mmCIF file of C-alpha atoms in Angstrom:
data_model
loop_
_atom_site.group_PDB
_atom_site.id
_atom_site.type_symbol
_atom_site.label_atom_id
_atom_site.label_comp_id
_atom_site.label_asym_id
_atom_site.label_seq_id
_atom_site.Cartn_x
_atom_site.Cartn_y
_atom_site.Cartn_z
ATOM 1 C CA MET A 1 -31.595 103.165 98.498
ATOM 2 C CA LYS A 2 -31.851 106.360 99.729
ATOM 3 C CA THR A 3 -29.796 107.469 102.194
ATOM 4 C CA LEU A 4 -29.639 110.471 104.858
ATOM 5 C CA ILE A 5 -26.467 111.795 106.248
ATOM 6 C CA MET A 6 -26.852 113.291 109.843
ATOM 7 C CA THR A 7 -24.417 114.802 112.087
ATOM 8 C CA ASP A 8 -24.421 117.225 115.272
ATOM 9 C CA ASP A 9 -23.414 120.636 115.119
ATOM 10 C CA ASN A 10 -19.676 119.658 116.971
ATOM 11 C CA SER A 11 -18.929 119.055 113.313
ATOM 12 C CA GLY A 12 -18.692 122.705 112.779
ATOM 13 C CA ILE A 13 -20.943 122.431 109.674
ATOM 14 C CA LYS A 14 -22.808 125.367 109.486
ATOM 15 C CA HIS A 15 -26.724 125.399 109.645
ATOM 16 C CA ILE A 16 -27.086 127.571 106.304
ATOM 17 C CA ASP A 17 -24.959 124.746 104.513
ATOM 18 C CA LEU A 18 -27.344 121.835 105.497
ATOM 19 C CA SER A 19 -29.741 122.133 102.700
ATOM 20 C CA LYS A 20 -26.485 122.546 100.078
ATOM 21 C CA PHE A 21 -24.923 119.109 101.254
ATOM 22 C CA GLY A 22 -28.515 117.414 101.805
ATOM 23 C CA LEU A 23 -27.691 116.982 105.393
ATOM 24 C CA LYS A 24 -29.755 116.960 108.692
ATOM 25 C CA MET A 25 -28.312 118.182 111.908
ATOM 26 C CA MET A 26 -28.755 117.266 115.767
ATOM 27 C CA ARG A 27 -28.903 120.092 117.691
ATOM 28 C CA MET A 28 -26.188 120.376 120.879
ATOM 29 C CA PRO A 29 -27.670 121.770 123.967
ATOM 30 C CA ILE A 30 -25.553 124.307 126.101
ATOM 31 C CA LEU A 31 -26.628 125.168 129.538
ATOM 32 C CA ILE A 32 -25.792 128.764 130.657
ATOM 33 C CA ASN A 33 -26.778 129.679 134.267
ATOM 34 C CA GLY A 34 -29.368 126.857 134.260
ATOM 35 C CA GLU A 35 -31.299 128.164 130.424
ATOM 36 C CA VAL A 36 -30.760 126.156 127.516
ATOM 37 C CA TYR A 37 -29.206 127.277 124.548
ATOM 38 C CA PHE A 38 -28.502 126.166 120.690
ATOM 39 C CA GLN A 39 -25.616 127.439 118.783
ATOM 40 C CA ASP A 40 -26.725 129.673 115.946
ATOM 41 C CA GLU A 41 -30.402 129.528 117.264
ATOM 42 C CA ASN A 42 -30.859 131.416 120.214
ATOM 43 C CA ILE A 43 -27.091 132.564 121.098
ATOM 44 C CA ASP A 44 -24.422 133.486 119.007
ATOM 45 C CA PHE A 45 -20.632 133.240 119.304
ATOM 46 C CA ASP A 46 -20.033 136.636 120.636
ATOM 47 C CA LYS A 47 -22.646 136.313 123.239
ATOM 48 C CA PHE A 48 -21.455 133.223 124.066
ATOM 49 C CA TYR A 49 -17.630 134.270 124.580
ATOM 50 C CA GLU A 50 -18.835 137.258 126.561
ATOM 51 C CA LEU A 51 -21.096 135.235 129.163
ATOM 52 C CA GLN A 52 -17.999 132.709 129.275
ATOM 53 C CA GLU A 53 -15.552 135.286 130.189
ATOM 54 C CA ASN A 54 -17.738 136.956 132.927
ATOM 55 C CA ASP A 55 -17.840 133.788 134.561
ATOM 56 C CA ALA A 56 -21.351 132.354 133.584
ATOM 57 C CA ASP A 57 -22.219 128.793 134.750
ATOM 58 C CA ILE A 58 -21.624 126.921 131.232
ATOM 59 C CA ARG A 59 -22.279 123.306 130.673
ATOM 60 C CA THR A 60 -22.572 121.025 127.709
ATOM 61 C CA SER A 61 -25.466 118.216 127.355
ATOM 62 C CA GLN A 62 -26.666 115.836 124.660
ATOM 63 C CA PRO A 63 -29.713 115.974 122.384
ATOM 64 C CA ALA A 64 -32.876 115.014 124.077
ATOM 65 C CA ILE A 65 -33.691 111.143 123.080
ATOM 66 C CA GLY A 66 -37.336 112.444 122.051
ATOM 67 C CA GLU A 67 -35.653 114.768 119.667
ATOM 68 C CA LEU A 68 -33.747 112.234 118.059
ATOM 69 C CA ILE A 69 -36.478 110.026 117.868
ATOM 70 C CA GLU A 70 -38.673 112.658 116.325
ATOM 71 C CA ALA A 71 -35.698 113.541 113.881
ATOM 72 C CA TRP A 72 -35.070 109.895 112.540
ATOM 73 C CA ASP A 73 -39.024 109.194 112.310
ATOM 74 C CA GLU A 74 -39.534 112.236 110.515
ATOM 75 C CA ALA A 75 -36.445 111.721 108.094
ATOM 76 C CA LEU A 76 -37.713 108.262 107.563
ATOM 77 C CA LYS A 77 -40.775 109.296 105.674
ATOM 78 C CA GLU A 78 -38.569 110.302 102.889
ATOM 79 C CA TYR A 79 -35.272 108.184 103.046
ATOM 80 C CA ASP A 80 -34.723 104.442 103.012
ATOM 81 C CA GLU A 81 -32.010 104.716 105.683
ATOM 82 C CA ILE A 82 -30.182 107.158 108.098
ATOM 83 C CA LEU A 83 -26.460 107.273 108.960
ATOM 84 C CA TYR A 84 -25.827 109.244 111.952
ATOM 85 C CA ILE A 85 -22.383 110.549 112.789
ATOM 86 C CA PRO A 86 -22.349 112.020 116.047
ATOM 87 C CA MET A 87 -19.144 113.219 118.096
ATOM 88 C CA SER A 88 -16.642 110.741 119.666
ATOM 89 C CA SER A 89 -18.138 108.427 122.237
ATOM 90 C CA GLY A 90 -14.898 109.052 124.432
ATOM 91 C CA LEU A 91 -16.223 112.785 124.692
ATOM 92 C CA SER A 92 -19.675 112.462 125.005
ATOM 93 C CA GLU A 93 -22.343 109.968 125.813
ATOM 94 C CA SER A 94 -24.525 111.113 123.119
ATOM 95 C CA CYS A 95 -23.240 108.473 120.717
ATOM 96 C CA ASN A 96 -23.738 105.629 123.270
ATOM 97 C CA SER A 97 -27.234 107.266 123.523
ATOM 98 C CA ALA A 98 -27.810 106.805 119.660
ATOM 99 C CA LYS A 99 -26.413 103.586 119.463
ATOM 100 C CA ASN A 100 -28.593 102.084 121.751
ATOM 101 C CA LEU A 101 -31.599 103.674 120.388
ATOM 102 C CA SER A 102 -30.744 102.943 116.834
ATOM 103 C CA LEU A 103 -31.360 99.269 118.094
ATOM 104 C CA ASP A 104 -35.074 100.046 117.897
ATOM 105 C CA TYR A 105 -34.445 100.991 113.894
ATOM 106 C CA LYS A 106 -33.253 97.790 112.906
ATOM 107 C CA ASP A 107 -31.729 98.089 109.359
ATOM 108 C CA LYS A 108 -33.001 101.562 109.186
ATOM 109 C CA VAL A 109 -30.623 103.773 111.469
ATOM 110 C CA PHE A 110 -26.745 103.373 111.529
ATOM 111 C CA VAL A 111 -24.617 105.122 114.036
ATOM 112 C CA VAL A 112 -20.870 105.731 113.440
ATOM 113 C CA ASP A 113 -18.375 105.670 116.353
ATOM 114 C CA ASN A 114 -15.309 106.719 114.613
ATOM 115 C CA HIS A 115 -13.777 108.707 117.689
ATOM 116 C CA ARG A 116 -14.038 112.063 115.682
ATOM 117 C CA ILE A 117 -14.927 115.653 116.604
ATOM 118 C CA SER A 118 -15.051 118.822 115.070
ATOM 119 C CA VAL A 119 -13.181 119.554 112.036
ATOM 120 C CA THR A 120 -12.333 115.820 111.680
ATOM 121 C CA LEU A 121 -15.680 114.707 112.420
ATOM 122 C CA LYS A 122 -16.580 117.074 109.579
ATOM 123 C CA SER A 123 -13.903 115.387 107.178
ATOM 124 C CA SER A 124 -15.931 112.238 107.746
ATOM 125 C CA VAL A 125 -19.141 113.766 106.851
ATOM 126 C CA TYR A 126 -17.678 114.906 103.844
ATOM 127 C CA ASP A 127 -16.320 111.294 103.040
ATOM 128 C CA ALA A 128 -19.787 109.734 103.718
ATOM 129 C CA LEU A 129 -21.297 112.015 101.252
ATOM 130 C CA ASN A 130 -19.063 111.019 98.422
ATOM 131 C CA LEU A 131 -19.648 107.207 99.566
ATOM 132 C CA VAL A 132 -23.407 107.857 98.930
ATOM 133 C CA LYS A 133 -22.841 109.118 95.648
ATOM 134 C CA GLN A 134 -20.957 105.977 94.919
ATOM 135 C CA GLY A 135 -23.592 104.175 95.936
ATOM 136 C CA LYS A 136 -22.433 102.816 98.969
ATOM 137 C CA THR A 137 -25.253 101.920 101.749
ATOM 138 C CA ALA A 138 -25.509 103.313 105.177
ATOM 139 C CA LYS A 139 -24.141 99.993 106.415
ATOM 140 C CA GLU A 140 -21.189 99.904 104.496
ATOM 141 C CA ILE A 141 -20.043 103.423 105.362
ATOM 142 C CA LYS A 142 -20.418 103.038 108.532
ATOM 143 C CA GLN A 143 -17.867 99.974 108.379
ATOM 144 C CA ILE A 144 -15.850 102.106 105.944
ATOM 145 C CA LEU A 145 -15.659 105.160 108.372
ATOM 146 C CA GLU A 146 -14.946 103.128 111.533
ATOM 147 C CA SER A 147 -12.020 101.267 109.971
ATOM 148 C CA GLU A 148 -10.650 104.612 108.755
ATOM 149 C CA ALA A 149 -11.187 106.185 112.328
ATOM 150 C CA SER A 150 -7.269 106.684 113.273
ATOM 151 C CA ASN A 151 -6.726 108.194 109.807
ATOM 152 C CA SER A 152 -6.575 111.904 111.592
ATOM 153 C CA SER A 153 -4.450 114.149 114.120
ATOM 154 C CA ILE A 154 -5.566 117.065 115.762
ATOM 155 C CA PHE A 155 -3.558 119.103 118.128
ATOM 156 C CA ILE A 156 -4.857 121.839 120.344
ATOM 157 C CA MET A 157 -3.160 124.831 122.180
ATOM 158 C CA VAL A 158 -5.286 126.082 124.788
ATOM 159 C CA ASP A 159 -4.796 129.702 126.092
ATOM 160 C CA THR A 160 -5.759 129.376 129.307
ATOM 161 C CA LEU A 161 -6.078 126.667 131.768
ATOM 162 C CA LYS A 162 -9.155 128.003 133.446
ATOM 163 C CA TYR A 163 -11.593 125.920 131.818
ATOM 164 C CA LEU A 164 -10.114 122.860 132.143
ATOM 165 C CA LYS A 165 -9.925 123.170 135.521
ATOM 166 C CA LYS A 166 -13.968 123.954 135.454
ATOM 167 C CA GLY A 167 -14.168 120.485 133.834
ATOM 168 C CA GLY A 168 -12.058 119.073 136.177
ATOM 169 C CA ARG A 169 -9.176 117.975 133.635
ATOM 170 C CA VAL A 170 -6.481 119.983 136.007
ATOM 171 C CA THR A 171 -6.284 120.518 139.541
ATOM 172 C CA PRO A 172 -7.106 124.252 140.766
ATOM 173 C CA ALA A 173 -3.367 124.048 142.247
ATOM 174 C CA GLY A 174 -2.198 123.258 138.571
ATOM 175 C CA ALA A 175 -4.251 125.806 136.932
ATOM 176 C CA LEU A 176 -2.839 128.413 139.276
ATOM 177 C CA LEU A 177 0.805 127.538 138.745
ATOM 178 C CA GLY A 178 0.205 127.147 135.056
ATOM 179 C CA GLU A 179 -1.049 130.584 134.611
ATOM 180 C CA ALA A 180 1.695 132.051 136.762
ATOM 181 C CA LEU A 181 4.353 130.308 134.314
ATOM 182 C CA HIS A 182 2.339 131.254 131.156
ATOM 183 C CA ILE A 183 2.059 127.494 130.142
ATOM 184 C CA LYS A 184 0.083 126.611 127.160
ATOM 185 C CA PRO A 185 -0.676 122.992 127.279
ATOM 186 C CA VAL A 186 -1.081 121.370 123.850
ATOM 187 C CA LEU A 187 -3.545 118.609 123.771
ATOM 188 C CA GLN A 188 -4.610 115.869 121.291
ATOM 189 C CA ILE A 189 -7.672 113.559 120.191
ATOM 190 C CA ASN A 190 -6.205 110.271 120.896
ATOM 191 C CA GLY A 191 -8.498 107.353 120.624
ATOM 192 C CA GLY A 192 -11.559 109.496 120.687
ATOM 193 C CA LYS A 193 -10.423 111.488 123.944
ATOM 194 C CA LEU A 194 -8.779 114.223 124.980
ATOM 195 C CA ASP A 195 -5.329 113.672 126.176
ATOM 196 C CA ALA A 196 -2.050 116.055 127.187
ATOM 197 C CA TYR A 197 0.341 116.058 124.449
ATOM 198 C CA LYS A 198 2.899 118.885 126.123
ATOM 199 C CA LYS A 199 3.404 121.775 128.265
ATOM 200 C CA CYS A 200 4.774 124.531 126.724
ATOM 201 C CA ILE A 201 5.910 127.926 127.700
ATOM 202 C CA GLY A 202 4.384 130.623 125.508
ATOM 203 C CA SER A 203 2.020 130.433 122.576
ATOM 204 C CA LYS A 204 5.001 130.535 120.181
ATOM 205 C CA LYS A 205 6.437 127.294 121.878
ATOM 206 C CA ALA A 206 3.132 125.836 121.538
ATOM 207 C CA LYS A 207 2.419 126.385 117.841
ATOM 208 C CA LYS A 208 5.656 125.063 116.812
ATOM 209 C CA VAL A 209 5.063 121.926 118.956
ATOM 210 C CA MET A 210 1.846 121.635 117.158
ATOM 211 C CA LEU A 211 3.263 122.069 113.714
ATOM 212 C CA GLU A 212 6.292 119.451 114.505
ATOM 213 C CA ALA A 213 3.559 117.015 115.944
ATOM 214 C CA ILE A 214 1.509 117.312 112.632
ATOM 215 C CA LYS A 215 4.828 116.924 110.491
ATOM 216 C CA HIS A 216 5.631 113.825 112.606
ATOM 217 C CA ASP A 217 2.199 112.099 112.048
ATOM 218 C CA LEU A 218 2.155 113.016 108.458
ATOM 219 C CA GLU A 219 5.421 111.208 107.771
ATOM 220 C CA THR A 220 4.883 108.089 110.351
ATOM 221 C CA LYS A 221 1.270 107.581 111.346
ATOM 222 C CA PHE A 222 -0.573 107.034 108.059
ATOM 223 C CA ASP A 223 0.007 104.941 104.772
ATOM 224 C CA THR A 224 0.350 107.914 102.467
ATOM 225 C CA HIS A 225 2.678 111.074 103.175
ATOM 226 C CA ASP A 226 1.124 113.129 100.261
ATOM 227 C CA ILE A 227 -0.260 116.204 101.940
ATOM 228 C CA ASN A 228 -2.995 116.284 98.957
ATOM 229 C CA ASP A 229 -4.360 112.987 100.262
ATOM 230 C CA PHE A 230 -5.666 114.914 103.479
ATOM 231 C CA ARG A 231 -8.078 117.712 104.328
ATOM 232 C CA VAL A 232 -5.998 120.393 106.569
ATOM 233 C CA ALA A 233 -7.693 122.803 108.785
ATOM 234 C CA ILE A 234 -6.684 125.289 111.252
ATOM 235 C CA ALA A 235 -9.322 125.617 114.095
ATOM 236 C CA TYR A 236 -10.017 128.370 116.791
ATOM 237 C CA THR A 237 -11.908 129.896 119.450
ATOM 238 C CA LYS A 238 -12.856 133.298 119.260
ATOM 239 C CA ASP A 239 -9.685 134.861 117.913
ATOM 240 C CA PHE A 240 -9.858 134.547 114.010
ATOM 241 C CA GLU A 241 -6.733 137.138 113.679
ATOM 242 C CA SER A 242 -4.516 134.615 115.570
ATOM 243 C CA ALA A 243 -6.086 131.540 113.402
ATOM 244 C CA LYS A 244 -5.015 133.483 110.087
ATOM 245 C CA ILE A 245 -1.581 134.111 111.197
ATOM 246 C CA PHE A 246 -1.048 130.405 112.344
ATOM 247 C CA MET A 247 -2.684 129.257 109.054
ATOM 248 C CA LYS A 248 0.169 131.143 107.473
ATOM 249 C CA GLU A 249 2.839 129.887 109.604
ATOM 250 C CA ALA A 250 1.505 126.153 109.194
ATOM 251 C CA CYS A 251 1.486 126.391 105.086
ATOM 252 C CA GLU A 252 5.009 127.665 105.081
ATOM 253 C CA TYR A 253 6.269 124.891 107.444
ATOM 254 C CA LEU A 254 4.155 122.171 105.665
ATOM 255 C CA HIS A 255 4.555 123.261 102.231
ATOM 256 C CA ILE A 256 1.100 123.648 101.789
ATOM 257 C CA ASN A 257 -1.003 125.678 99.244
ATOM 258 C CA PRO A 258 -3.380 128.102 101.637
ATOM 259 C CA ASN A 259 -6.284 127.746 99.219
ATOM 260 C CA ASN A 260 -6.074 123.894 100.421
ATOM 261 C CA VAL A 261 -6.457 124.910 104.152
ATOM 262 C CA GLU A 262 -9.909 125.759 105.967
ATOM 263 C CA ILE A 263 -10.000 127.879 108.940
ATOM 264 C CA ASP A 264 -12.658 126.612 111.133
ATOM 265 C CA GLN A 265 -14.563 128.021 114.205
ATOM 266 C CA LEU A 266 -14.697 125.548 116.898
ATOM 267 C CA SER A 267 -18.529 124.648 118.002
ATOM 268 C CA LEU A 268 -19.459 126.112 121.298
ATOM 269 C CA SER A 269 -19.629 122.666 122.890
ATOM 270 C CA VAL A 270 -16.002 122.288 122.230
ATOM 271 C CA ALA A 271 -15.240 126.045 123.451
ATOM 272 C CA THR A 272 -17.138 125.079 126.583
ATOM 273 C CA HIS A 273 -14.523 122.825 127.818
ATOM 274 C CA ILE A 274 -11.250 124.821 126.269
ATOM 275 C CA GLY A 275 -12.176 128.462 126.449
ATOM 276 C CA PRO A 276 -11.360 131.457 124.088
ATOM 277 C CA GLY A 277 -8.010 131.972 122.712
ATOM 278 C CA SER A 278 -7.455 128.058 121.844
ATOM 279 C CA LEU A 279 -5.969 127.287 118.195
ATOM 280 C CA ALA A 280 -5.774 123.843 116.637
ATOM 281 C CA ILE A 281 -4.353 122.017 113.444
ATOM 282 C CA THR A 282 -5.938 119.026 112.176
ATOM 283 C CA ILE A 283 -5.560 116.409 109.380
ATOM 284 C CA SER A 284 -7.752 113.903 108.078
ATOM 285 C CA LYS A 285 -6.901 111.472 105.635
ATOM 286 C CA LYS A 286 -9.590 111.371 102.822
ATOM 287 C CA VAL A 287 -11.459 108.113 102.017
ATOM 288 C CA ARG A 288 -10.176 106.791 98.852
#
């Protein structure tokens, strides 16, 4: 069987790396002041953050069904089957839309819903590529990835409550009070949904809380405590220098070789909802 792995650009995999990995990618539309944009095509990160900080009306959307059909039909001319790994169904309807559409492609297209996004989603793509090399079918890989869904952790510090307020995740009064008190919320992806983890006063405290949370998960959540069994990454929106500093702090706290930690810029779809200046730390257990 010739199997194609497909994902969406929430994974953080760069478009220039697609041919290297043998991947296909669905584009996630970003609506800015009523116009449609696509990451790395007709808008770059700098321009996006400029518009965001100038209070442009920015919303996220899902790939058009027609584009998904066209992509699958074209790919099946070359491949026997497709494994599509989109962002979590808990954060976007795009996963459920793809699952419903795949019913028309019986035994040809398999859609994974393992509640991942961003760096943890990318880890699932890496696992899928390795499983293809081992001779696994798309159906088998789907079952493996979904059974391993909970074997990741992600904690995110939001620099401002402004964009969570826009998305309706915090009330205007709560956002105003939070800004006055310099509250830096720490969020987590839990069961595929974005949940509050802890409210911290200042970024220094928030980073400490994230490191403690990751260490706690490493010691209690997984069936292995060896850091080499995980992919570790620092993720950020806009501020790369802060991400580098946080990576150094994380490596010292968790006793990790910096060469084994990636720094990823979060996709524009994610940045729309959490804004610039956010930091995250993630761990994803590698599929054996």
